[in-house]
């Protein structure tokens, strides 16, 4: 052991992502009270005490005819741990989202890196706009794993060398790759999440096909699973209407 515990950190590698629901104010009743204010005024607050199941037809109507604002009166905050390249795609979603990510300026970044799992399709076939990904061979998987791990080790060693020499963290981090894991809090409402899912998941019920990168789809799938438990009627209506955000 050295005097600085960070000196003893060794790179670790993972092929999954982490998504945790940290807090929420989200239920199907939130959609109903917001929608009914147009006809019931302040009496629409009574919907918060009623069983939303009795009004699932209204939720489906709102989804089908794309009356979107009632789906905004809720909030979900997720903790996400994923490779940096996932966050660069994620933050293209700006409307209805708030983000705070860990900073390489203010903390020493830990050596956790992304290496595709064995079930990650590796080979792209076809031309841009009309292509598909297919399984890689064992040899290709070995090549990817070996090359990535070697590169990660070298980049993190260079990062540590600069830090030990007194170089500022914000400068030294430039040597680190986008396969490094980062973490963030992401807060959204159901409407913004539905738009995200429509673009970042590939689903048999989707009217409009999408072809997301697998790693951000992994995050999206975990978010959807949490949301479906909070707002089951809204989630069902989303699927029933082709997974098009209202």
PDB file of C-alpha atoms in Angstrom:
ATOM      1  CA  UNK A   1       0.000   0.000   0.000  1.00  0.00           C
ATOM      2  CA  UNK A   2       1.068   3.583  -0.663  1.00  0.00           C
ATOM      3  CA  UNK A   3       0.320   6.701   1.352  1.00  0.00           C
ATOM      4  CA  UNK A   4      -2.364   7.663  -1.151  1.00  0.00           C
ATOM      5  CA  UNK A   5      -5.104   5.005  -1.506  1.00  0.00           C
ATOM      6  CA  UNK A   6      -5.826   6.227  -5.041  1.00  0.00           C
ATOM      7  CA  UNK A   7      -2.348   5.085  -6.054  1.00  0.00           C
ATOM      8  CA  UNK A   8      -3.405   1.497  -5.421  1.00  0.00           C
ATOM      9  CA  UNK A   9      -6.532   1.613  -7.593  1.00  0.00           C
ATOM     10  CA  UNK A  10      -6.439  -0.862 -10.435  1.00  0.00           C
ATOM     11  CA  UNK A  11      -8.747  -0.675 -13.452  1.00  0.00           C
ATOM     12  CA  UNK A  12     -11.908  -2.755 -13.295  1.00  0.00           C
ATOM     13  CA  UNK A  13     -14.164  -3.621 -16.201  1.00  0.00           C
ATOM     14  CA  UNK A  14     -17.910  -4.106 -16.505  1.00  0.00           C
ATOM     15  CA  UNK A  15     -20.437  -4.648 -19.282  1.00  0.00           C
ATOM     16  CA  UNK A  16     -23.609  -3.510 -17.524  1.00  0.00           C
ATOM     17  CA  UNK A  17     -25.106  -0.191 -16.369  1.00  0.00           C
ATOM     18  CA  UNK A  18     -26.737   0.955 -13.136  1.00  0.00           C
ATOM     19  CA  UNK A  19     -30.101   2.736 -12.886  1.00  0.00           C
ATOM     20  CA  UNK A  20     -31.695   3.459  -9.508  1.00  0.00           C
ATOM     21  CA  UNK A  21     -34.924   5.335  -8.866  1.00  0.00           C
ATOM     22  CA  UNK A  22     -33.902   7.745  -6.103  1.00  0.00           C
ATOM     23  CA  UNK A  23     -37.154   9.597  -5.507  1.00  0.00           C
ATOM     24  CA  UNK A  24     -40.417  10.329  -7.266  1.00  0.00           C
ATOM     25  CA  UNK A  25     -43.779  12.027  -7.203  1.00  0.00           C
ATOM     26  CA  UNK A  26     -45.391  10.048  -9.986  1.00  0.00           C
ATOM     27  CA  UNK A  27     -48.689   8.183 -10.262  1.00  0.00           C
ATOM     28  CA  UNK A  28     -51.506   7.729 -12.751  1.00  0.00           C
ATOM     29  CA  UNK A  29     -53.665   9.956 -10.544  1.00  0.00           C
ATOM     30  CA  UNK A  30     -51.320  12.852 -11.370  1.00  0.00           C
ATOM     31  CA  UNK A  31     -52.398  12.612 -15.005  1.00  0.00           C
ATOM     32  CA  UNK A  32     -56.084  12.584 -14.103  1.00  0.00           C
ATOM     33  CA  UNK A  33     -56.200  15.575 -11.778  1.00  0.00           C
ATOM     34  CA  UNK A  34     -54.191  17.640 -14.265  1.00  0.00           C
ATOM     35  CA  UNK A  35     -56.471  16.684 -17.156  1.00  0.00           C
ATOM     36  CA  UNK A  36     -59.751  17.233 -15.315  1.00  0.00           C
ATOM     37  CA  UNK A  37     -58.958  20.743 -14.115  1.00  0.00           C
ATOM     38  CA  UNK A  38     -60.201  21.968 -17.499  1.00  0.00           C
ATOM     39  CA  UNK A  39     -63.747  20.886 -16.640  1.00  0.00           C
ATOM     40  CA  UNK A  40     -63.786  20.465 -12.845  1.00  0.00           C
ATOM     41  CA  UNK A  41     -61.563  23.298 -11.661  1.00  0.00           C
ATOM     42  CA  UNK A  42     -60.310  22.855  -8.105  1.00  0.00           C
ATOM     43  CA  UNK A  43     -62.539  19.786  -7.714  1.00  0.00           C
ATOM     44  CA  UNK A  44     -60.114  17.906  -9.944  1.00  0.00           C
ATOM     45  CA  UNK A  45     -57.903  17.456  -6.863  1.00  0.00           C
ATOM     46  CA  UNK A  46     -60.370  14.804  -5.739  1.00  0.00           C
ATOM     47  CA  UNK A  47     -58.824  12.534  -8.369  1.00  0.00           C
ATOM     48  CA  UNK A  48     -55.768  12.147  -6.138  1.00  0.00           C
ATOM     49  CA  UNK A  49     -57.889  10.213  -3.633  1.00  0.00           C
ATOM     50  CA  UNK A  50     -59.660   7.993  -6.162  1.00  0.00           C
ATOM     51  CA  UNK A  51     -58.656   4.758  -7.825  1.00  0.00           C
ATOM     52  CA  UNK A  52     -57.110   5.685 -11.202  1.00  0.00           C
ATOM     53  CA  UNK A  53     -58.292   2.352 -12.632  1.00  0.00           C
ATOM     54  CA  UNK A  54     -61.804   3.796 -12.981  1.00  0.00           C
ATOM     55  CA  UNK A  55     -60.455   6.429 -15.362  1.00  0.00           C
ATOM     56  CA  UNK A  56     -57.986   4.463 -17.443  1.00  0.00           C
ATOM     57  CA  UNK A  57     -60.102   5.262 -20.498  1.00  0.00           C
ATOM     58  CA  UNK A  58     -59.302   8.947 -20.035  1.00  0.00           C
ATOM     59  CA  UNK A  59     -55.593   8.210 -19.830  1.00  0.00           C
ATOM     60  CA  UNK A  60     -55.810   6.201 -23.041  1.00  0.00           C
ATOM     61  CA  UNK A  61     -57.752   9.018 -24.735  1.00  0.00           C
ATOM     62  CA  UNK A  62     -55.155  11.589 -23.714  1.00  0.00           C
ATOM     63  CA  UNK A  63     -52.371   9.357 -25.015  1.00  0.00           C
ATOM     64  CA  UNK A  64     -54.157   8.459 -28.258  1.00  0.00           C
ATOM     65  CA  UNK A  65     -55.075  12.054 -29.157  1.00  0.00           C
ATOM     66  CA  UNK A  66     -51.731  13.376 -27.916  1.00  0.00           C
ATOM     67  CA  UNK A  67     -52.941  15.720 -25.198  1.00  0.00           C
ATOM     68  CA  UNK A  68     -49.524  15.758 -23.633  1.00  0.00           C
ATOM     69  CA  UNK A  69     -49.426  18.333 -20.830  1.00  0.00           C
ATOM     70  CA  UNK A  70     -51.273  16.208 -18.194  1.00  0.00           C
ATOM     71  CA  UNK A  71     -48.377  13.755 -18.366  1.00  0.00           C
ATOM     72  CA  UNK A  72     -45.939  16.442 -17.205  1.00  0.00           C
ATOM     73  CA  UNK A  73     -47.281  16.868 -13.644  1.00  0.00           C
ATOM     74  CA  UNK A  74     -44.990  14.310 -12.035  1.00  0.00           C
ATOM     75  CA  UNK A  75     -41.298  13.813 -11.395  1.00  0.00           C
ATOM     76  CA  UNK A  76     -38.785  10.965 -11.267  1.00  0.00           C
ATOM     77  CA  UNK A  77     -35.118  11.216 -10.285  1.00  0.00           C
ATOM     78  CA  UNK A  78     -32.759   8.439 -11.335  1.00  0.00           C
ATOM     79  CA  UNK A  79     -29.152   7.728 -10.428  1.00  0.00           C
ATOM     80  CA  UNK A  80     -27.365   6.445 -13.521  1.00  0.00           C
ATOM     81  CA  UNK A  81     -23.905   4.924 -13.764  1.00  0.00           C
ATOM     82  CA  UNK A  82     -22.801   4.276 -17.343  1.00  0.00           C
ATOM     83  CA  UNK A  83     -19.947   4.924 -19.786  1.00  0.00           C
ATOM     84  CA  UNK A  84     -19.346   8.564 -20.699  1.00  0.00           C
ATOM     85  CA  UNK A  85     -20.337   7.947 -24.314  1.00  0.00           C
ATOM     86  CA  UNK A  86     -23.827   6.994 -23.109  1.00  0.00           C
ATOM     87  CA  UNK A  87     -24.175  10.335 -21.326  1.00  0.00           C
ATOM     88  CA  UNK A  88     -23.123  12.229 -24.431  1.00  0.00           C
ATOM     89  CA  UNK A  89     -26.092  10.688 -26.256  1.00  0.00           C
ATOM     90  CA  UNK A  90     -28.358  11.024 -23.220  1.00  0.00           C
ATOM     91  CA  UNK A  91     -27.859  14.768 -22.886  1.00  0.00           C
ATOM     92  CA  UNK A  92     -29.246  15.383 -26.350  1.00  0.00           C
ATOM     93  CA  UNK A  93     -32.572  15.028 -24.544  1.00  0.00           C
ATOM     94  CA  UNK A  94     -33.044  18.506 -23.101  1.00  0.00           C
ATOM     95  CA  UNK A  95     -36.771  19.308 -22.884  1.00  0.00           C
ATOM     96  CA  UNK A  96     -38.190  18.100 -19.577  1.00  0.00           C
ATOM     97  CA  UNK A  97     -34.854  16.774 -18.280  1.00  0.00           C
ATOM     98  CA  UNK A  98     -32.399  17.986 -15.642  1.00  0.00           C
ATOM     99  CA  UNK A  99     -28.892  16.553 -15.169  1.00  0.00           C
ATOM    100  CA  UNK A 100     -26.051  16.739 -12.691  1.00  0.00           C
ATOM    101  CA  UNK A 101     -22.984  14.616 -13.471  1.00  0.00           C
ATOM    102  CA  UNK A 102     -19.882  13.876 -11.413  1.00  0.00           C
ATOM    103  CA  UNK A 103     -17.004  16.174 -12.251  1.00  0.00           C
ATOM    104  CA  UNK A 104     -13.474  15.258 -13.261  1.00  0.00           C
ATOM    105  CA  UNK A 105     -12.440  18.767 -12.215  1.00  0.00           C
ATOM    106  CA  UNK A 106     -13.403  18.304  -8.594  1.00  0.00           C
ATOM    107  CA  UNK A 107     -12.736  14.644  -7.860  1.00  0.00           C
ATOM    108  CA  UNK A 108     -10.236  12.007  -8.871  1.00  0.00           C
ATOM    109  CA  UNK A 109     -12.012   9.685 -11.279  1.00  0.00           C
ATOM    110  CA  UNK A 110     -12.140   5.999 -10.446  1.00  0.00           C
ATOM    111  CA  UNK A 111     -10.803   3.421 -12.929  1.00  0.00           C
ATOM    112  CA  UNK A 112     -14.026   1.662 -13.904  1.00  0.00           C
ATOM    113  CA  UNK A 113     -14.306   1.027 -17.622  1.00  0.00           C
ATOM    114  CA  UNK A 114     -16.816  -0.407 -20.066  1.00  0.00           C
ATOM    115  CA  UNK A 115     -16.100  -3.630 -21.960  1.00  0.00           C
ATOM    116  CA  UNK A 116     -18.977  -5.138 -23.975  1.00  0.00           C
ATOM    117  CA  UNK A 117     -20.516  -8.272 -22.506  1.00  0.00           C
ATOM    118  CA  UNK A 118     -20.453 -11.446 -24.567  1.00  0.00           C
ATOM    119  CA  UNK A 119     -24.041 -10.939 -25.753  1.00  0.00           C
ATOM    120  CA  UNK A 120     -23.312  -7.457 -27.140  1.00  0.00           C
ATOM    121  CA  UNK A 121     -23.555  -7.578 -30.967  1.00  0.00           C
ATOM    122  CA  UNK A 122     -20.282  -6.377 -32.448  1.00  0.00           C
ATOM    123  CA  UNK A 123     -20.549  -6.391 -36.243  1.00  0.00           C
ATOM    124  CA  UNK A 124     -22.360  -3.747 -38.293  1.00  0.00           C
ATOM    125  CA  UNK A 125     -23.654  -4.842 -41.689  1.00  0.00           C
ATOM    126  CA  UNK A 126     -25.192  -2.726 -44.438  1.00  0.00           C
ATOM    127  CA  UNK A 127     -25.002   0.930 -45.365  1.00  0.00           C
ATOM    128  CA  UNK A 128     -25.782   3.983 -43.197  1.00  0.00           C
ATOM    129  CA  UNK A 129     -29.509   4.315 -42.651  1.00  0.00           C
ATOM    130  CA  UNK A 130     -30.091   0.670 -43.537  1.00  0.00           C
ATOM    131  CA  UNK A 131     -27.884  -1.563 -41.458  1.00  0.00           C
ATOM    132  CA  UNK A 132     -28.070  -4.110 -38.701  1.00  0.00           C
ATOM    133  CA  UNK A 133     -25.825  -5.437 -35.964  1.00  0.00           C
ATOM    134  CA  UNK A 134     -25.046  -9.136 -35.749  1.00  0.00           C
ATOM    135  CA  UNK A 135     -23.229 -11.367 -33.287  1.00  0.00           C
ATOM    136  CA  UNK A 136     -19.454 -11.255 -33.225  1.00  0.00           C
ATOM    137  CA  UNK A 137     -17.250 -14.292 -33.282  1.00  0.00           C
ATOM    138  CA  UNK A 138     -15.387 -15.451 -30.164  1.00  0.00           C
ATOM    139  CA  UNK A 139     -12.208 -14.169 -31.788  1.00  0.00           C
ATOM    140  CA  UNK A 140     -13.749 -10.724 -32.302  1.00  0.00           C
ATOM    141  CA  UNK A 141     -14.930 -10.597 -28.703  1.00  0.00           C
ATOM    142  CA  UNK A 142     -11.433 -11.498 -27.533  1.00  0.00           C
ATOM    143  CA  UNK A 143      -9.916  -8.802 -29.763  1.00  0.00           C
ATOM    144  CA  UNK A 144     -12.316  -6.168 -28.409  1.00  0.00           C
ATOM    145  CA  UNK A 145     -11.779  -7.138 -24.786  1.00  0.00           C
ATOM    146  CA  UNK A 146      -7.988  -7.292 -25.062  1.00  0.00           C
ATOM    147  CA  UNK A 147      -7.664  -4.026 -26.972  1.00  0.00           C
ATOM    148  CA  UNK A 148     -10.023  -2.102 -24.711  1.00  0.00           C
ATOM    149  CA  UNK A 149      -8.528  -3.310 -21.447  1.00  0.00           C
ATOM    150  CA  UNK A 150      -4.987  -2.572 -22.602  1.00  0.00           C
ATOM    151  CA  UNK A 151      -5.967   0.914 -23.756  1.00  0.00           C
ATOM    152  CA  UNK A 152      -7.821   1.621 -20.525  1.00  0.00           C
ATOM    153  CA  UNK A 153      -4.873   0.572 -18.393  1.00  0.00           C
ATOM    154  CA  UNK A 154      -2.497   2.784 -20.350  1.00  0.00           C
ATOM    155  CA  UNK A 155      -4.762   5.823 -20.235  1.00  0.00           C
ATOM    156  CA  UNK A 156      -5.425   5.509 -16.517  1.00  0.00           C
ATOM    157  CA  UNK A 157      -1.724   5.033 -15.795  1.00  0.00           C
ATOM    158  CA  UNK A 158      -1.008   8.249 -17.710  1.00  0.00           C
ATOM    159  CA  UNK A 159      -3.776  10.003 -15.739  1.00  0.00           C
ATOM    160  CA  UNK A 160      -2.283   8.849 -12.435  1.00  0.00           C
ATOM    161  CA  UNK A 161       1.208   9.861 -13.532  1.00  0.00           C
ATOM    162  CA  UNK A 162       0.069  13.412 -14.225  1.00  0.00           C
ATOM    163  CA  UNK A 163      -1.784  13.673 -10.920  1.00  0.00           C
ATOM    164  CA  UNK A 164       1.299  12.505  -9.015  1.00  0.00           C
ATOM    165  CA  UNK A 165       3.313  15.170 -10.849  1.00  0.00           C
ATOM    166  CA  UNK A 166       0.945  17.833  -9.518  1.00  0.00           C
ATOM    167  CA  UNK A 167      -1.040  18.397 -12.704  1.00  0.00           C
ATOM    168  CA  UNK A 168      -4.585  19.644 -12.115  1.00  0.00           C
ATOM    169  CA  UNK A 169      -7.351  17.057 -12.346  1.00  0.00           C
ATOM    170  CA  UNK A 170      -9.141  19.060 -15.040  1.00  0.00           C
ATOM    171  CA  UNK A 171      -6.044  18.803 -17.237  1.00  0.00           C
ATOM    172  CA  UNK A 172      -5.056  15.219 -16.463  1.00  0.00           C
ATOM    173  CA  UNK A 173      -8.539  13.872 -17.228  1.00  0.00           C
ATOM    174  CA  UNK A 174      -8.057  14.646 -20.920  1.00  0.00           C
ATOM    175  CA  UNK A 175      -6.221  11.353 -21.339  1.00  0.00           C
ATOM    176  CA  UNK A 176      -9.203   9.292 -20.179  1.00  0.00           C
ATOM    177  CA  UNK A 177     -11.472   7.613 -22.767  1.00  0.00           C
ATOM    178  CA  UNK A 178     -15.251   7.779 -23.239  1.00  0.00           C
ATOM    179  CA  UNK A 179     -15.436   4.167 -22.031  1.00  0.00           C
ATOM    180  CA  UNK A 180     -14.834   5.425 -18.480  1.00  0.00           C
ATOM    181  CA  UNK A 181     -17.849   5.084 -16.201  1.00  0.00           C
ATOM    182  CA  UNK A 182     -19.419   8.269 -14.921  1.00  0.00           C
ATOM    183  CA  UNK A 183     -22.484   8.880 -12.774  1.00  0.00           C
ATOM    184  CA  UNK A 184     -25.293  11.401 -12.781  1.00  0.00           C
ATOM    185  CA  UNK A 185     -28.695  12.263 -11.438  1.00  0.00           C
ATOM    186  CA  UNK A 186     -31.324  12.612 -14.151  1.00  0.00           C
ATOM    187  CA  UNK A 187     -34.764  14.028 -13.398  1.00  0.00           C
ATOM    188  CA  UNK A 188     -37.678  13.916 -15.804  1.00  0.00           C
ATOM    189  CA  UNK A 189     -41.447  13.680 -16.067  1.00  0.00           C
ATOM    190  CA  UNK A 190     -43.446  10.940 -17.759  1.00  0.00           C
ATOM    191  CA  UNK A 191     -43.886  12.858 -20.990  1.00  0.00           C
ATOM    192  CA  UNK A 192     -40.170  13.534 -21.418  1.00  0.00           C
ATOM    193  CA  UNK A 193     -39.381   9.945 -20.463  1.00  0.00           C
ATOM    194  CA  UNK A 194     -41.800   8.617 -23.087  1.00  0.00           C
ATOM    195  CA  UNK A 195     -40.083  10.692 -25.746  1.00  0.00           C
ATOM    196  CA  UNK A 196     -36.720   9.347 -24.592  1.00  0.00           C
ATOM    197  CA  UNK A 197     -37.982   5.758 -24.697  1.00  0.00           C
ATOM    198  CA  UNK A 198     -39.420   6.241 -28.172  1.00  0.00           C
ATOM    199  CA  UNK A 199     -35.948   7.075 -29.469  1.00  0.00           C
ATOM    200  CA  UNK A 200     -33.729   4.972 -27.218  1.00  0.00           C
ATOM    201  CA  UNK A 201     -35.482   1.602 -27.241  1.00  0.00           C
ATOM    202  CA  UNK A 202     -36.238  -0.825 -30.024  1.00  0.00           C
ATOM    203  CA  UNK A 203     -39.684  -2.287 -29.344  1.00  0.00           C
ATOM    204  CA  UNK A 204     -42.079  -4.485 -31.277  1.00  0.00           C
ATOM    205  CA  UNK A 205     -45.054  -2.249 -30.395  1.00  0.00           C
ATOM    206  CA  UNK A 206     -43.463   0.972 -31.654  1.00  0.00           C
ATOM    207  CA  UNK A 207     -45.201   2.601 -34.610  1.00  0.00           C
ATOM    208  CA  UNK A 208     -42.016   4.471 -35.450  1.00  0.00           C
ATOM    209  CA  UNK A 209     -38.944   2.207 -35.464  1.00  0.00           C
ATOM    210  CA  UNK A 210     -35.813   3.302 -33.664  1.00  0.00           C
ATOM    211  CA  UNK A 211     -32.297   1.904 -33.760  1.00  0.00           C
ATOM    212  CA  UNK A 212     -30.545   3.017 -30.570  1.00  0.00           C
ATOM    213  CA  UNK A 213     -27.041   2.123 -29.528  1.00  0.00           C
ATOM    214  CA  UNK A 214     -27.335  -0.850 -27.232  1.00  0.00           C
ATOM    215  CA  UNK A 215     -25.652   0.756 -24.244  1.00  0.00           C
ATOM    216  CA  UNK A 216     -28.116   3.652 -23.962  1.00  0.00           C
ATOM    217  CA  UNK A 217     -30.951   1.217 -24.601  1.00  0.00           C
ATOM    218  CA  UNK A 218     -29.803  -0.720 -21.531  1.00  0.00           C
ATOM    219  CA  UNK A 219     -30.267   2.446 -19.470  1.00  0.00           C
ATOM    220  CA  UNK A 220     -33.635   3.173 -21.082  1.00  0.00           C
ATOM    221  CA  UNK A 221     -34.945  -0.321 -20.372  1.00  0.00           C
ATOM    222  CA  UNK A 222     -34.122  -0.025 -16.684  1.00  0.00           C
ATOM    223  CA  UNK A 223     -35.774   3.393 -16.475  1.00  0.00           C
ATOM    224  CA  UNK A 224     -38.871   2.095 -18.203  1.00  0.00           C
ATOM    225  CA  UNK A 225     -39.161  -0.803 -15.769  1.00  0.00           C
ATOM    226  CA  UNK A 226     -39.188   1.628 -12.810  1.00  0.00           C
ATOM    227  CA  UNK A 227     -41.663   3.986 -14.480  1.00  0.00           C
ATOM    228  CA  UNK A 228     -44.023   1.123 -15.389  1.00  0.00           C
ATOM    229  CA  UNK A 229     -44.336   0.258 -11.694  1.00  0.00           C
ATOM    230  CA  UNK A 230     -45.162   3.845 -10.760  1.00  0.00           C
ATOM    231  CA  UNK A 231     -47.644   4.602 -13.550  1.00  0.00           C
ATOM    232  CA  UNK A 232     -48.944   1.271 -14.889  1.00  0.00           C
ATOM    233  CA  UNK A 233     -52.007   2.703 -16.646  1.00  0.00           C
ATOM    234  CA  UNK A 234     -49.986   5.398 -18.368  1.00  0.00           C
ATOM    235  CA  UNK A 235     -47.362   2.863 -19.391  1.00  0.00           C
ATOM    236  CA  UNK A 236     -50.034   0.522 -20.782  1.00  0.00           C
ATOM    237  CA  UNK A 237     -51.593   3.368 -22.774  1.00  0.00           C
ATOM    238  CA  UNK A 238     -48.169   4.309 -24.121  1.00  0.00           C
ATOM    239  CA  UNK A 239     -47.668   0.768 -25.418  1.00  0.00           C
ATOM    240  CA  UNK A 240     -51.228   0.477 -26.718  1.00  0.00           C
ATOM    241  CA  UNK A 241     -50.782   3.629 -28.808  1.00  0.00           C
ATOM    242  CA  UNK A 242     -47.573   2.702 -30.545  1.00  0.00           C
ATOM    243  CA  UNK A 243     -45.095   4.088 -27.997  1.00  0.00           C
ATOM    244  CA  UNK A 244     -45.443   7.605 -29.379  1.00  0.00           C
ATOM    245  CA  UNK A 245     -44.985  10.336 -26.775  1.00  0.00           C
ATOM    246  CA  UNK A 246     -48.054  12.582 -26.508  1.00  0.00           C
TER     247      UNK A 246
END
